[in-house]
Amino acid sequence: MDITRRTFLHGAGAGLALGGLGAPRVWAETSLTFGTLQVQTLSDGHLVLPPDFIFGPMPQAELAPLLAERGIDPLSPLTPDCNVTLLRDGARLVLFDTGAGNAFQPTAGELLTALDAAGVAPEEVTHVVFTHGHPDHLWGVLDDFDDPLFAEAAHMMGRAEWDYWYNPETVNTIDSGRTAFAVGAKRRLAMLEDAITLFDDGEEILPGIAARATFGHTPGHMAFELRSGSDSVMVVGDSIANHHLAFARPGWNSGSDQDQETAAATRTLLLDQLAHEQTRLIGFHLPDGGLGRAERDGDGYRFVPETA
């Protein structure tokens, strides 16, 4: 299994920055090759989130020293990376999630730039596979004219996730702070209705790609095991959504999860499996391109990024 990492300079103003007039965005694209598969993580930018969006439901007295140990200011915005996974396997070019597009946050929606840096045109993508329907994973599926961006691709989503976001009642039952999530998801999925393939837990959705139910962050969230021979990597989406508390205290409820108790149980079981089997993982919001391992660390775990 071979790992490489390249550094790119991109983003609005990058050209000016070279002349000293701005601050470019620098990010690492990580590539992992095993068997017939080549996996790349591509940056869609990053989010800006209030701390309470994750830390709000956690036990505050126990939380404070853990944040201090990790140099995290509990009053400062969180800026998690957004890593889209691209799989090359012969003639197949499979994209896991599509990023945020241009309608969510101005710091995200950079997938097209990242694909261009990787030498990939949108029409070359053969399959788009969604982990779940949140804006930073789904909203980039449409272009600036509200047409499917990956027009030549087959689109795939877990059945439970599709049913949840496509249900017209979801907008009335979801937490009021996420109403826009439901409206945006329904509009985009309606555009894909004739091109979508649904699947269930445990299915091999494409050769070498198995779906794994990781419910809780959303009602039908899916992870995917990519396997070639004896090697594998798990695309975990947002089932492990950050590199600090999600690893150190996986059983704590996180405000980012829609069903917090289910998500915590899912996260704990998944981390136990990944650490025990030493399976590599790719997390959508993990640092350094998102690729690494989970290792036991006392009562919890820690994220160990892969290096070339």
PDB file of C-alpha atoms in Angstrom:
ATOM      1  CA  MET A   1       0.000   0.000   0.000  1.00  0.00           C
ATOM      2  CA  ASP A   2       1.546   3.287  -1.140  1.00  0.00           C
ATOM      3  CA  ILE A   3       0.714   6.745   0.240  1.00  0.00           C
ATOM      4  CA  THR A   4       1.692  10.038  -1.363  1.00  0.00           C
ATOM      5  CA  ARG A   5       0.906  13.613  -0.461  1.00  0.00           C
ATOM      6  CA  ARG A   6       1.058  16.710  -2.652  1.00  0.00           C
ATOM      7  CA  THR A   7       0.587  20.307  -1.601  1.00  0.00           C
ATOM      8  CA  PHE A   8      -1.561  22.697  -3.622  1.00  0.00           C
ATOM      9  CA  LEU A   9      -2.076  26.434  -3.577  1.00  0.00           C
ATOM     10  CA  HIS A  10      -5.544  27.548  -4.576  1.00  0.00           C
ATOM     11  CA  GLY A  11      -8.609  29.580  -3.728  1.00  0.00           C
ATOM     12  CA  ALA A  12      -9.850  33.071  -4.498  1.00  0.00           C
ATOM     13  CA  GLY A  13      -7.000  35.529  -4.441  1.00  0.00           C
ATOM     14  CA  ALA A  14      -4.295  32.889  -4.651  1.00  0.00           C
ATOM     15  CA  GLY A  15      -2.682  34.588  -7.620  1.00  0.00           C
ATOM     16  CA  LEU A  16      -2.605  37.928  -5.805  1.00  0.00           C
ATOM     17  CA  ALA A  17      -1.198  36.216  -2.750  1.00  0.00           C
ATOM     18  CA  LEU A  18       1.852  35.183  -4.697  1.00  0.00           C
ATOM     19  CA  GLY A  19       2.555  38.864  -5.076  1.00  0.00           C
ATOM     20  CA  GLY A  20       2.078  39.444  -1.364  1.00  0.00           C
ATOM     21  CA  LEU A  21      -1.405  40.953  -1.595  1.00  0.00           C
ATOM     22  CA  GLY A  22      -3.472  38.178  -0.048  1.00  0.00           C
ATOM     23  CA  ALA A  23      -3.517  34.893   1.889  1.00  0.00           C
ATOM     24  CA  PRO A  24      -3.670  31.763  -0.279  1.00  0.00           C
ATOM     25  CA  ARG A  25      -5.207  28.526   0.902  1.00  0.00           C
ATOM     26  CA  VAL A  26      -2.748  25.647   1.051  1.00  0.00           C
ATOM     27  CA  TRP A  27      -3.954  22.094   1.378  1.00  0.00           C
ATOM     28  CA  ALA A  28      -2.605  18.587   1.072  1.00  0.00           C
ATOM     29  CA  GLU A  29      -4.059  16.059  -1.337  1.00  0.00           C
ATOM     30  CA  THR A  30      -3.442  12.564  -0.026  1.00  0.00           C
ATOM     31  CA  SER A  31      -3.302   9.582  -2.379  1.00  0.00           C
ATOM     32  CA  LEU A  32      -3.513   5.971  -1.316  1.00  0.00           C
ATOM     33  CA  THR A  33      -2.877   3.128  -3.759  1.00  0.00           C
ATOM     34  CA  PHE A  34      -3.636  -0.504  -2.963  1.00  0.00           C
ATOM     35  CA  GLY A  35      -4.320  -3.327  -5.387  1.00  0.00           C
ATOM     36  CA  THR A  36      -6.181  -1.902  -8.352  1.00  0.00           C
ATOM     37  CA  LEU A  37      -7.529   1.063  -6.386  1.00  0.00           C
ATOM     38  CA  GLN A  38      -6.247   4.605  -6.129  1.00  0.00           C
ATOM     39  CA  VAL A  39      -7.927   6.788  -3.526  1.00  0.00           C
ATOM     40  CA  GLN A  40      -7.460  10.555  -3.325  1.00  0.00           C
ATOM     41  CA  THR A  41      -8.817  13.056  -0.845  1.00  0.00           C
ATOM     42  CA  LEU A  42      -9.685  16.446  -2.327  1.00  0.00           C
ATOM     43  CA  SER A  43     -10.419  19.655  -0.443  1.00  0.00           C
ATOM     44  CA  ASP A  44     -13.812  21.326  -0.710  1.00  0.00           C
ATOM     45  CA  GLY A  45     -12.529  24.065   1.612  1.00  0.00           C
ATOM     46  CA  HIS A  46     -13.639  24.278   5.223  1.00  0.00           C
ATOM     47  CA  LEU A  47     -16.609  25.198   7.390  1.00  0.00           C
ATOM     48  CA  VAL A  48     -16.934  27.838  10.095  1.00  0.00           C
ATOM     49  CA  LEU A  49     -19.017  26.579  13.017  1.00  0.00           C
ATOM     50  CA  PRO A  50     -19.900  27.952  16.459  1.00  0.00           C
ATOM     51  CA  PRO A  51     -18.296  25.809  19.191  1.00  0.00           C
ATOM     52  CA  ASP A  52     -21.653  24.890  20.703  1.00  0.00           C
ATOM     53  CA  PHE A  53     -22.636  23.210  17.447  1.00  0.00           C
ATOM     54  CA  ILE A  54     -20.428  20.333  18.590  1.00  0.00           C
ATOM     55  CA  PHE A  55     -19.615  20.982  22.264  1.00  0.00           C
ATOM     56  CA  GLY A  56     -23.053  22.141  23.471  1.00  0.00           C
ATOM     57  CA  PRO A  57     -24.448  18.852  24.847  1.00  0.00           C
ATOM     58  CA  MET A  58     -21.138  17.621  26.280  1.00  0.00           C
ATOM     59  CA  PRO A  59     -20.410  17.614  30.053  1.00  0.00           C
ATOM     60  CA  GLN A  60     -18.853  21.040  30.365  1.00  0.00           C
ATOM     61  CA  ALA A  61     -16.746  20.419  33.502  1.00  0.00           C
ATOM     62  CA  GLU A  62     -15.059  17.439  31.863  1.00  0.00           C
ATOM     63  CA  LEU A  63     -14.893  19.120  28.478  1.00  0.00           C
ATOM     64  CA  ALA A  64     -12.833  22.145  29.526  1.00  0.00           C
ATOM     65  CA  PRO A  65      -9.575  20.320  30.422  1.00  0.00           C
ATOM     66  CA  LEU A  66      -9.768  18.145  27.310  1.00  0.00           C
ATOM     67  CA  LEU A  67     -10.031  21.220  25.092  1.00  0.00           C
ATOM     68  CA  ALA A  68      -7.189  22.914  26.963  1.00  0.00           C
ATOM     69  CA  GLU A  69      -4.955  19.870  26.478  1.00  0.00           C
ATOM     70  CA  ARG A  70      -5.589  20.083  22.739  1.00  0.00           C
ATOM     71  CA  GLY A  71      -5.109  23.836  22.490  1.00  0.00           C
ATOM     72  CA  ILE A  72      -8.741  24.443  21.500  1.00  0.00           C
ATOM     73  CA  ASP A  73     -10.300  27.749  22.514  1.00  0.00           C
ATOM     74  CA  PRO A  74     -13.887  26.916  23.559  1.00  0.00           C
ATOM     75  CA  LEU A  75     -15.040  30.403  22.520  1.00  0.00           C
ATOM     76  CA  SER A  76     -13.489  30.480  19.038  1.00  0.00           C
ATOM     77  CA  PRO A  77     -15.219  29.249  15.873  1.00  0.00           C
ATOM     78  CA  LEU A  78     -14.346  25.757  14.685  1.00  0.00           C
ATOM     79  CA  THR A  79     -12.995  25.483  11.131  1.00  0.00           C
ATOM     80  CA  PRO A  80     -13.129  21.809  10.136  1.00  0.00           C
ATOM     81  CA  ASP A  81     -11.704  20.759   6.783  1.00  0.00           C
ATOM     82  CA  CYS A  82     -13.965  19.201   4.154  1.00  0.00           C
ATOM     83  CA  ASN A  83     -12.398  16.195   2.410  1.00  0.00           C
ATOM     84  CA  VAL A  84     -14.111  14.658  -0.607  1.00  0.00           C
ATOM     85  CA  THR A  85     -12.897  11.171  -1.524  1.00  0.00           C
ATOM     86  CA  LEU A  86     -12.202  10.189  -5.134  1.00  0.00           C
ATOM     87  CA  LEU A  87     -11.701   6.536  -6.110  1.00  0.00           C
ATOM     88  CA  ARG A  88     -10.082   5.460  -9.371  1.00  0.00           C
ATOM     89  CA  ASP A  89     -10.499   1.818 -10.392  1.00  0.00           C
ATOM     90  CA  GLY A  90      -9.928   1.118 -14.062  1.00  0.00           C
ATOM     91  CA  ALA A  91     -12.638   2.907 -16.011  1.00  0.00           C
ATOM     92  CA  ARG A  92     -14.534   3.822 -12.844  1.00  0.00           C
ATOM     93  CA  LEU A  93     -14.152   7.233 -11.241  1.00  0.00           C
ATOM     94  CA  VAL A  94     -16.192   7.293  -8.034  1.00  0.00           C
ATOM     95  CA  LEU A  95     -16.793  10.436  -5.978  1.00  0.00           C
ATOM     96  CA  PHE A  96     -17.918  10.071  -2.356  1.00  0.00           C
ATOM     97  CA  ASP A  97     -20.044  13.172  -1.671  1.00  0.00           C
ATOM     98  CA  THR A  98     -20.027  16.365  -3.719  1.00  0.00           C
ATOM     99  CA  GLY A  99     -19.143  19.100  -1.256  1.00  0.00           C
ATOM    100  CA  ALA A 100     -21.161  22.190  -0.436  1.00  0.00           C
ATOM    101  CA  GLY A 101     -21.469  23.992  -3.749  1.00  0.00           C
ATOM    102  CA  ASN A 102     -21.832  27.763  -3.737  1.00  0.00           C
ATOM    103  CA  ALA A 103     -24.961  28.134  -1.597  1.00  0.00           C
ATOM    104  CA  PHE A 104     -23.865  27.028   1.878  1.00  0.00           C
ATOM    105  CA  GLN A 105     -20.749  28.721   3.306  1.00  0.00           C
ATOM    106  CA  PRO A 106     -18.282  30.977   1.465  1.00  0.00           C
ATOM    107  CA  THR A 107     -15.302  29.039   2.840  1.00  0.00           C
ATOM    108  CA  ALA A 108     -16.487  25.807   1.212  1.00  0.00           C
ATOM    109  CA  GLY A 109     -17.548  24.764  -2.273  1.00  0.00           C
ATOM    110  CA  GLU A 110     -14.059  24.398  -3.777  1.00  0.00           C
ATOM    111  CA  LEU A 111     -14.411  20.866  -5.152  1.00  0.00           C
ATOM    112  CA  LEU A 112     -14.258  21.891  -8.810  1.00  0.00           C
ATOM    113  CA  THR A 113     -10.912  23.575  -8.199  1.00  0.00           C
ATOM    114  CA  ALA A 114      -9.657  20.472  -6.425  1.00  0.00           C
ATOM    115  CA  LEU A 115     -10.846  18.177  -9.213  1.00  0.00           C
ATOM    116  CA  ASP A 116      -9.125  20.379 -11.759  1.00  0.00           C
ATOM    117  CA  ALA A 117      -5.895  20.153  -9.761  1.00  0.00           C
ATOM    118  CA  ALA A 118      -6.276  16.363  -9.812  1.00  0.00           C
ATOM    119  CA  GLY A 119      -6.818  16.373 -13.590  1.00  0.00           C
ATOM    120  CA  VAL A 120     -10.480  15.333 -13.445  1.00  0.00           C
ATOM    121  CA  ALA A 121     -13.357  16.947 -15.367  1.00  0.00           C
ATOM    122  CA  PRO A 122     -16.888  16.604 -13.906  1.00  0.00           C
ATOM    123  CA  GLU A 123     -18.099  14.658 -16.956  1.00  0.00           C
ATOM    124  CA  GLU A 124     -15.439  12.019 -16.306  1.00  0.00           C
ATOM    125  CA  VAL A 125     -16.952  11.006 -12.960  1.00  0.00           C
ATOM    126  CA  THR A 126     -18.828   7.730 -13.435  1.00  0.00           C
ATOM    127  CA  HIS A 127     -20.440   7.350  -9.984  1.00  0.00           C
ATOM    128  CA  VAL A 128     -21.392   9.691  -7.156  1.00  0.00           C
ATOM    129  CA  VAL A 129     -21.986   7.972  -3.806  1.00  0.00           C
ATOM    130  CA  PHE A 130     -23.432   9.934  -0.879  1.00  0.00           C
ATOM    131  CA  THR A 131     -22.681   9.289   2.782  1.00  0.00           C
ATOM    132  CA  HIS A 132     -25.635  11.484   3.780  1.00  0.00           C
ATOM    133  CA  GLY A 133     -27.735  14.486   2.858  1.00  0.00           C
ATOM    134  CA  HIS A 134     -26.259  17.379   4.845  1.00  0.00           C
ATOM    135  CA  PRO A 135     -25.426  20.532   2.862  1.00  0.00           C
ATOM    136  CA  ASP A 136     -21.633  20.168   2.895  1.00  0.00           C
ATOM    137  CA  HIS A 137     -21.963  16.669   1.413  1.00  0.00           C
ATOM    138  CA  LEU A 138     -24.875  17.048  -1.016  1.00  0.00           C
ATOM    139  CA  TRP A 139     -25.404  20.629  -2.138  1.00  0.00           C
ATOM    140  CA  GLY A 140     -22.472  20.595  -4.566  1.00  0.00           C
ATOM    141  CA  VAL A 141     -24.297  18.072  -6.743  1.00  0.00           C
ATOM    142  CA  LEU A 142     -25.864  20.895  -8.806  1.00  0.00           C
ATOM    143  CA  ASP A 143     -24.024  23.475 -10.890  1.00  0.00           C
ATOM    144  CA  ASP A 144     -24.626  27.233 -10.969  1.00  0.00           C
ATOM    145  CA  PHE A 145     -27.615  26.694 -13.285  1.00  0.00           C
ATOM    146  CA  ASP A 146     -29.230  24.101 -10.991  1.00  0.00           C
ATOM    147  CA  ASP A 147     -28.394  21.257 -13.366  1.00  0.00           C
ATOM    148  CA  PRO A 148     -26.630  18.085 -12.167  1.00  0.00           C
ATOM    149  CA  LEU A 149     -22.916  18.869 -12.129  1.00  0.00           C
ATOM    150  CA  PHE A 150     -21.834  15.272 -12.697  1.00  0.00           C
ATOM    151  CA  ALA A 151     -24.217  14.735 -15.573  1.00  0.00           C
ATOM    152  CA  GLU A 152     -22.668  11.492 -16.857  1.00  0.00           C
ATOM    153  CA  ALA A 153     -22.530   9.817 -13.419  1.00  0.00           C
ATOM    154  CA  ALA A 154     -24.815   7.326 -11.743  1.00  0.00           C
ATOM    155  CA  HIS A 155     -25.846   8.697  -8.330  1.00  0.00           C
ATOM    156  CA  MET A 156     -26.212   6.406  -5.304  1.00  0.00           C
ATOM    157  CA  MET A 157     -27.576   6.884  -1.772  1.00  0.00           C
ATOM    158  CA  GLY A 158     -28.623   4.659   1.110  1.00  0.00           C
ATOM    159  CA  ARG A 159     -32.346   3.923   1.038  1.00  0.00           C
ATOM    160  CA  ALA A 160     -33.020   5.110   4.600  1.00  0.00           C
ATOM    161  CA  GLU A 161     -31.196   8.387   3.956  1.00  0.00           C
ATOM    162  CA  TRP A 162     -33.069   9.029   0.711  1.00  0.00           C
ATOM    163  CA  ASP A 163     -36.412   8.248   2.332  1.00  0.00           C
ATOM    164  CA  TYR A 164     -35.719  10.688   5.156  1.00  0.00           C
ATOM    165  CA  TRP A 165     -34.688  13.698   3.074  1.00  0.00           C
ATOM    166  CA  TYR A 166     -37.168  13.057   0.266  1.00  0.00           C
ATOM    167  CA  ASN A 167     -40.092  12.817   2.698  1.00  0.00           C
ATOM    168  CA  PRO A 168     -42.090  16.095   2.464  1.00  0.00           C
ATOM    169  CA  GLU A 169     -42.749  15.901   6.230  1.00  0.00           C
ATOM    170  CA  THR A 170     -39.059  16.112   7.146  1.00  0.00           C
ATOM    171  CA  VAL A 171     -39.068  19.893   6.833  1.00  0.00           C
ATOM    172  CA  ASN A 172     -41.783  19.977   9.527  1.00  0.00           C
ATOM    173  CA  THR A 173     -40.196  17.466  11.912  1.00  0.00           C
ATOM    174  CA  ILE A 174     -36.488  18.322  11.742  1.00  0.00           C
ATOM    175  CA  ASP A 175     -34.982  20.631  14.356  1.00  0.00           C
ATOM    176  CA  SER A 176     -35.850  24.220  13.455  1.00  0.00           C
ATOM    177  CA  GLY A 177     -32.178  25.137  13.151  1.00  0.00           C
ATOM    178  CA  ARG A 178     -31.843  22.616  10.316  1.00  0.00           C
ATOM    179  CA  THR A 179     -34.962  23.467   8.332  1.00  0.00           C
ATOM    180  CA  ALA A 180     -32.819  24.869   5.513  1.00  0.00           C
ATOM    181  CA  PHE A 181     -30.980  21.523   5.391  1.00  0.00           C
ATOM    182  CA  ALA A 182     -34.252  19.728   4.682  1.00  0.00           C
ATOM    183  CA  VAL A 183     -35.433  22.243   2.073  1.00  0.00           C
ATOM    184  CA  GLY A 184     -32.094  22.176   0.273  1.00  0.00           C
ATOM    185  CA  ALA A 185     -31.818  18.391   0.333  1.00  0.00           C
ATOM    186  CA  LYS A 186     -35.333  17.829  -1.010  1.00  0.00           C
ATOM    187  CA  ARG A 187     -34.784  20.267  -3.893  1.00  0.00           C
ATOM    188  CA  ARG A 188     -31.543  18.629  -4.951  1.00  0.00           C
ATOM    189  CA  LEU A 189     -32.766  15.065  -4.593  1.00  0.00           C
ATOM    190  CA  ALA A 190     -35.803  15.906  -6.688  1.00  0.00           C
ATOM    191  CA  MET A 191     -33.400  16.826  -9.493  1.00  0.00           C
ATOM    192  CA  LEU A 192     -31.731  13.423  -9.158  1.00  0.00           C
ATOM    193  CA  GLU A 193     -34.848  11.280  -8.798  1.00  0.00           C
ATOM    194  CA  ASP A 194     -34.586   9.676 -12.235  1.00  0.00           C
ATOM    195  CA  ALA A 195     -30.847   9.000 -11.869  1.00  0.00           C
ATOM    196  CA  ILE A 196     -30.614   7.647  -8.319  1.00  0.00           C
ATOM    197  CA  THR A 197     -29.821   4.087  -7.245  1.00  0.00           C
ATOM    198  CA  LEU A 198     -30.710   3.168  -3.661  1.00  0.00           C
ATOM    199  CA  PHE A 199     -28.953   0.553  -1.547  1.00  0.00           C
ATOM    200  CA  ASP A 200     -29.098  -0.963   1.922  1.00  0.00           C
ATOM    201  CA  ASP A 201     -26.657  -1.838   4.686  1.00  0.00           C
ATOM    202  CA  GLY A 202     -24.161  -4.552   3.795  1.00  0.00           C
ATOM    203  CA  GLU A 203     -24.599  -4.352   0.035  1.00  0.00           C
ATOM    204  CA  GLU A 204     -21.641  -4.344  -2.313  1.00  0.00           C
ATOM    205  CA  ILE A 205     -22.810  -1.288  -4.214  1.00  0.00           C
ATOM    206  CA  LEU A 206     -19.948  -1.483  -6.737  1.00  0.00           C
ATOM    207  CA  PRO A 207     -17.134  -4.020  -7.059  1.00  0.00           C
ATOM    208  CA  GLY A 208     -14.892  -3.588  -4.025  1.00  0.00           C
ATOM    209  CA  ILE A 209     -17.210  -1.057  -2.302  1.00  0.00           C
ATOM    210  CA  ALA A 210     -19.436  -2.239   0.566  1.00  0.00           C
ATOM    211  CA  ALA A 211     -21.998  -0.055   2.365  1.00  0.00           C
ATOM    212  CA  ARG A 212     -21.897   0.075   6.152  1.00  0.00           C
ATOM    213  CA  ALA A 213     -24.796   1.539   8.149  1.00  0.00           C
ATOM    214  CA  THR A 214     -23.495   4.233  10.510  1.00  0.00           C
ATOM    215  CA  PHE A 215     -26.789   5.783  11.538  1.00  0.00           C
ATOM    216  CA  GLY A 216     -27.141   8.648  14.003  1.00  0.00           C
ATOM    217  CA  HIS A 217     -25.431  11.671  12.495  1.00  0.00           C
ATOM    218  CA  THR A 218     -28.378  11.478  10.121  1.00  0.00           C
ATOM    219  CA  PRO A 219     -31.077   8.790  10.093  1.00  0.00           C
ATOM    220  CA  GLY A 220     -29.529   6.860   7.203  1.00  0.00           C
ATOM    221  CA  HIS A 221     -25.846   7.854   7.272  1.00  0.00           C
ATOM    222  CA  MET A 222     -23.570   5.359   5.483  1.00  0.00           C
ATOM    223  CA  ALA A 223     -19.861   4.594   5.559  1.00  0.00           C
ATOM    224  CA  PHE A 224     -18.102   2.607   2.846  1.00  0.00           C
ATOM    225  CA  GLU A 225     -15.403  -0.030   2.980  1.00  0.00           C
ATOM    226  CA  LEU A 226     -13.120   0.083  -0.055  1.00  0.00           C
ATOM    227  CA  ARG A 227     -11.280  -3.229  -0.459  1.00  0.00           C
ATOM    228  CA  SER A 228      -8.746  -4.706  -2.863  1.00  0.00           C
ATOM    229  CA  GLY A 229      -7.227  -8.028  -1.859  1.00  0.00           C
ATOM    230  CA  SER A 230      -6.281  -7.936   1.828  1.00  0.00           C
ATOM    231  CA  ASP A 231      -6.087  -4.119   2.018  1.00  0.00           C
ATOM    232  CA  SER A 232      -8.954  -1.792   2.808  1.00  0.00           C
ATOM    233  CA  VAL A 233      -9.857   1.727   3.873  1.00  0.00           C
ATOM    234  CA  MET A 234     -13.119   2.970   5.398  1.00  0.00           C
ATOM    235  CA  VAL A 235     -14.723   6.195   4.153  1.00  0.00           C
ATOM    236  CA  VAL A 236     -16.520   7.195   7.361  1.00  0.00           C
ATOM    237  CA  GLY A 237     -18.178  10.459   6.297  1.00  0.00           C
ATOM    238  CA  ASP A 238     -19.400  12.258   9.430  1.00  0.00           C
ATOM    239  CA  SER A 239     -19.818   9.189  11.631  1.00  0.00           C
ATOM    240  CA  ILE A 240     -16.467  10.316  13.124  1.00  0.00           C
ATOM    241  CA  ALA A 241     -16.752  14.038  12.607  1.00  0.00           C
ATOM    242  CA  ASN A 242     -13.713  15.572  14.304  1.00  0.00           C
ATOM    243  CA  HIS A 243     -10.201  14.589  15.369  1.00  0.00           C
ATOM    244  CA  HIS A 244     -10.441  15.616  19.005  1.00  0.00           C
ATOM    245  CA  LEU A 245     -13.542  14.778  21.069  1.00  0.00           C
ATOM    246  CA  ALA A 246     -14.987  12.222  18.646  1.00  0.00           C
ATOM    247  CA  PHE A 247     -11.866  10.124  19.276  1.00  0.00           C
ATOM    248  CA  ALA A 248     -11.111  10.990  22.902  1.00  0.00           C
ATOM    249  CA  ARG A 249     -14.722  10.652  24.100  1.00  0.00           C
ATOM    250  CA  PRO A 250     -16.704   8.860  21.357  1.00  0.00           C
ATOM    251  CA  GLY A 251     -19.545   8.082  23.759  1.00  0.00           C
ATOM    252  CA  TRP A 252     -20.293  11.740  24.438  1.00  0.00           C
ATOM    253  CA  ASN A 253     -23.228  13.278  22.618  1.00  0.00           C
ATOM    254  CA  SER A 254     -22.260  15.784  19.925  1.00  0.00           C
ATOM    255  CA  GLY A 255     -24.433  18.676  18.863  1.00  0.00           C
ATOM    256  CA  SER A 256     -23.635  18.028  15.211  1.00  0.00           C
ATOM    257  CA  ASP A 257     -25.555  14.737  15.255  1.00  0.00           C
ATOM    258  CA  GLN A 258     -29.290  14.587  14.611  1.00  0.00           C
ATOM    259  CA  ASP A 259     -29.805  11.519  16.824  1.00  0.00           C
ATOM    260  CA  GLN A 260     -27.080  12.098  19.361  1.00  0.00           C
ATOM    261  CA  GLU A 261     -27.367   8.892  21.389  1.00  0.00           C
ATOM    262  CA  THR A 262     -27.481   6.639  18.324  1.00  0.00           C
ATOM    263  CA  ALA A 263     -24.543   8.500  16.775  1.00  0.00           C
ATOM    264  CA  ALA A 264     -22.468   8.096  19.955  1.00  0.00           C
ATOM    265  CA  ALA A 265     -23.132   4.354  20.055  1.00  0.00           C
ATOM    266  CA  THR A 266     -22.302   4.047  16.344  1.00  0.00           C
ATOM    267  CA  ARG A 267     -19.079   6.043  16.758  1.00  0.00           C
ATOM    268  CA  THR A 268     -17.928   3.943  19.718  1.00  0.00           C
ATOM    269  CA  LEU A 269     -18.468   0.643  17.914  1.00  0.00           C
ATOM    270  CA  LEU A 270     -16.877   1.903  14.707  1.00  0.00           C
ATOM    271  CA  LEU A 271     -13.761   3.217  16.443  1.00  0.00           C
ATOM    272  CA  ASP A 272     -13.396  -0.025  18.355  1.00  0.00           C
ATOM    273  CA  GLN A 273     -13.472  -1.964  15.084  1.00  0.00           C
ATOM    274  CA  LEU A 274     -11.117   0.385  13.234  1.00  0.00           C
ATOM    275  CA  ALA A 275      -8.575   0.416  16.054  1.00  0.00           C
ATOM    276  CA  HIS A 276      -8.745  -3.337  16.641  1.00  0.00           C
ATOM    277  CA  GLU A 277      -8.372  -4.193  12.954  1.00  0.00           C
ATOM    278  CA  GLN A 278      -5.988  -1.274  12.242  1.00  0.00           C
ATOM    279  CA  THR A 279      -8.102  -0.307   9.249  1.00  0.00           C
ATOM    280  CA  ARG A 280      -7.280   3.025   7.680  1.00  0.00           C
ATOM    281  CA  LEU A 281     -10.075   5.568   7.651  1.00  0.00           C
ATOM    282  CA  ILE A 282     -10.927   8.712   5.728  1.00  0.00           C
ATOM    283  CA  GLY A 283     -13.008  11.273   7.602  1.00  0.00           C
ATOM    284  CA  PHE A 284     -14.752  14.122   5.823  1.00  0.00           C
ATOM    285  CA  HIS A 285     -13.831  16.634   8.538  1.00  0.00           C
ATOM    286  CA  LEU A 286     -10.529  15.195   9.772  1.00  0.00           C
ATOM    287  CA  PRO A 287      -7.251  17.120   9.279  1.00  0.00           C
ATOM    288  CA  ASP A 288      -4.326  16.459   6.941  1.00  0.00           C
ATOM    289  CA  GLY A 289      -6.517  15.245   4.100  1.00  0.00           C
ATOM    290  CA  GLY A 290      -8.606  13.077   6.427  1.00  0.00           C
ATOM    291  CA  LEU A 291      -6.599   9.853   6.021  1.00  0.00           C
ATOM    292  CA  GLY A 292      -5.265   8.075   9.088  1.00  0.00           C
ATOM    293  CA  ARG A 293      -5.817   5.463  11.757  1.00  0.00           C
ATOM    294  CA  ALA A 294      -7.573   5.228  15.096  1.00  0.00           C
ATOM    295  CA  GLU A 295      -5.380   4.109  17.992  1.00  0.00           C
ATOM    296  CA  ARG A 296      -6.329   3.328  21.564  1.00  0.00           C
ATOM    297  CA  ASP A 297      -5.469   6.113  23.997  1.00  0.00           C
ATOM    298  CA  GLY A 298      -6.462   5.356  27.572  1.00  0.00           C
ATOM    299  CA  ASP A 299     -10.240   5.140  27.786  1.00  0.00           C
ATOM    300  CA  GLY A 300     -10.643   6.599  24.303  1.00  0.00           C
ATOM    301  CA  TYR A 301      -8.813   6.828  21.012  1.00  0.00           C
ATOM    302  CA  ARG A 302      -6.632   9.239  19.090  1.00  0.00           C
ATOM    303  CA  PHE A 303      -6.418  10.083  15.419  1.00  0.00           C
ATOM    304  CA  VAL A 304      -3.054   9.352  13.801  1.00  0.00           C
ATOM    305  CA  PRO A 305      -2.766  10.980  10.357  1.00  0.00           C
ATOM    306  CA  GLU A 306      -1.023   8.983   7.658  1.00  0.00           C
ATOM    307  CA  THR A 307       2.210  10.438   6.332  1.00  0.00           C
ATOM    308  CA  ALA A 308       3.873   9.735   3.032  1.00  0.00           C
TER     309      ALA A 308
END
